[in-house]
Amino acid sequence: SLMNTDFYRQSVGFQRKKLRENLNDIKNNNKIINGRFRKKKYYEILKNSKVSVGAYGWGEVCYREFEAVICGTSFMTADMSNIETWPNIYHEGETYLSYDLEFENLNYKLDLLIKNINLRKKLVKNSRLVLEDCYSKIGKNYFLEKIFEIIK
């Protein structure tokens, strides 16, 4: 977990601080990394990680999840079932695992993901397929349709 929790606005850092508290309570041999790194080092760490755990901050969708997918790392974040976005890499159990906003299932799901390499591979593979569709004819047509809906 690489995340900044130092924000001027408490609302931005609230869930990240709660996530850090919950992750610190998990007693296992897995690393939780705090701090800021240069991009190259950050991507090295991400490529060598099993799971990237994110939280809401400035909004629900965060580029960190997309970076994780590109680096071949599975990710977890708060439940995204109420979010409509494109590209949508937030399909529970197919492209990522979620935890509830009260963190009640965080430990269980994180443990499941850490221990199950096949699940991690499946989530990354499916997420990459979603991202690849962005560059296909299907993705380009979807994007154009959305633009035309907006400008009508």
JSON list of N, CA, C and O in Angstrom, two decimals, residues 144-152:
[
{"chain": "A", "resi": 144, "resn": "LEU", "atom": "N", "xyz": [-16.73, 7.68, -28.89]},
{"chain": "A", "resi": 144, "resn": "LEU", "atom": "CA", "xyz": [-17.38, 8.62, -29.81]},
{"chain": "A", "resi": 144, "resn": "LEU", "atom": "C", "xyz": [-18.87, 8.75, -29.49]},
{"chain": "A", "resi": 144, "resn": "LEU", "atom": "O", "xyz": [-19.42, 9.86, -29.53]},
{"chain": "A", "resi": 145, "resn": "GLU", "atom": "N", "xyz": [-19.54, 7.64, -29.19]},
{"chain": "A", "resi": 145, "resn": "GLU", "atom": "CA", "xyz": [-20.95, 7.69, -28.82]},
{"chain": "A", "resi": 145, "resn": "GLU", "atom": "C", "xyz": [-21.17, 8.57, -27.60]},
{"chain": "A", "resi": 145, "resn": "GLU", "atom": "O", "xyz": [-22.11, 9.37, -27.56]},
{"chain": "A", "resi": 146, "resn": "LYS", "atom": "N", "xyz": [-20.30, 8.44, -26.59]},
{"chain": "A", "resi": 146, "resn": "LYS", "atom": "CA", "xyz": [-20.42, 9.25, -25.38]},
{"chain": "A", "resi": 146, "resn": "LYS", "atom": "C", "xyz": [-20.21, 10.73, -25.68]},
{"chain": "A", "resi": 146, "resn": "LYS", "atom": "O", "xyz": [-20.93, 11.59, -25.17]},
{"chain": "A", "resi": 147, "resn": "ILE", "atom": "N", "xyz": [-19.25, 11.02, -26.53]},
{"chain": "A", "resi": 147, "resn": "ILE", "atom": "CA", "xyz": [-18.99, 12.42, -26.90]},
{"chain": "A", "resi": 147, "resn": "ILE", "atom": "C", "xyz": [-20.22, 13.01, -27.61]},
{"chain": "A", "resi": 147, "resn": "ILE", "atom": "O", "xyz": [-20.66, 14.12, -27.29]},
{"chain": "A", "resi": 148, "resn": "PHE", "atom": "N", "xyz": [-20.80, 12.24, -28.54]},
{"chain": "A", "resi": 148, "resn": "PHE", "atom": "CA", "xyz": [-21.98, 12.74, -29.25]},
{"chain": "A", "resi": 148, "resn": "PHE", "atom": "C", "xyz": [-23.18, 12.90, -28.33]},
{"chain": "A", "resi": 148, "resn": "PHE", "atom": "O", "xyz": [-23.98, 13.81, -28.50]},
{"chain": "A", "resi": 149, "resn": "GLU", "atom": "N", "xyz": [-23.31, 12.03, -27.31]},
{"chain": "A", "resi": 149, "resn": "GLU", "atom": "CA", "xyz": [-24.38, 12.18, -26.31]},
{"chain": "A", "resi": 149, "resn": "GLU", "atom": "C", "xyz": [-24.21, 13.51, -25.57]},
{"chain": "A", "resi": 149, "resn": "GLU", "atom": "O", "xyz": [-25.19, 14.20, -25.28]},
{"chain": "A", "resi": 150, "resn": "ILE", "atom": "N", "xyz": [-22.99, 13.84, -25.25]},
{"chain": "A", "resi": 150, "resn": "ILE", "atom": "CA", "xyz": [-22.71, 15.05, -24.49]},
{"chain": "A", "resi": 150, "resn": "ILE", "atom": "C", "xyz": [-22.98, 16.31, -25.29]},
{"chain": "A", "resi": 150, "resn": "ILE", "atom": "O", "xyz": [-23.57, 17.27, -24.78]},
{"chain": "A", "resi": 151, "resn": "ILE", "atom": "N", "xyz": [-22.60, 16.30, -26.55]},
{"chain": "A", "resi": 151, "resn": "ILE", "atom": "CA", "xyz": [-22.72, 17.53, -27.35]},
{"chain": "A", "resi": 151, "resn": "ILE", "atom": "C", "xyz": [-24.08, 17.71, -28.00]},
{"chain": "A", "resi": 151, "resn": "ILE", "atom": "O", "xyz": [-24.34, 18.76, -28.59]},
{"chain": "A", "resi": 152, "resn": "LYS", "atom": "N", "xyz": [-24.98, 16.74, -27.89]},
{"chain": "A", "resi": 152, "resn": "LYS", "atom": "CA", "xyz": [-26.31, 16.88, -28.48]},
{"chain": "A", "resi": 152, "resn": "LYS", "atom": "C", "xyz": [-27.12, 17.92, -27.79]},
{"chain": "A", "resi": 152, "resn": "LYS", "atom": "O", "xyz": [-27.18, 18.20, -26.70]}
]
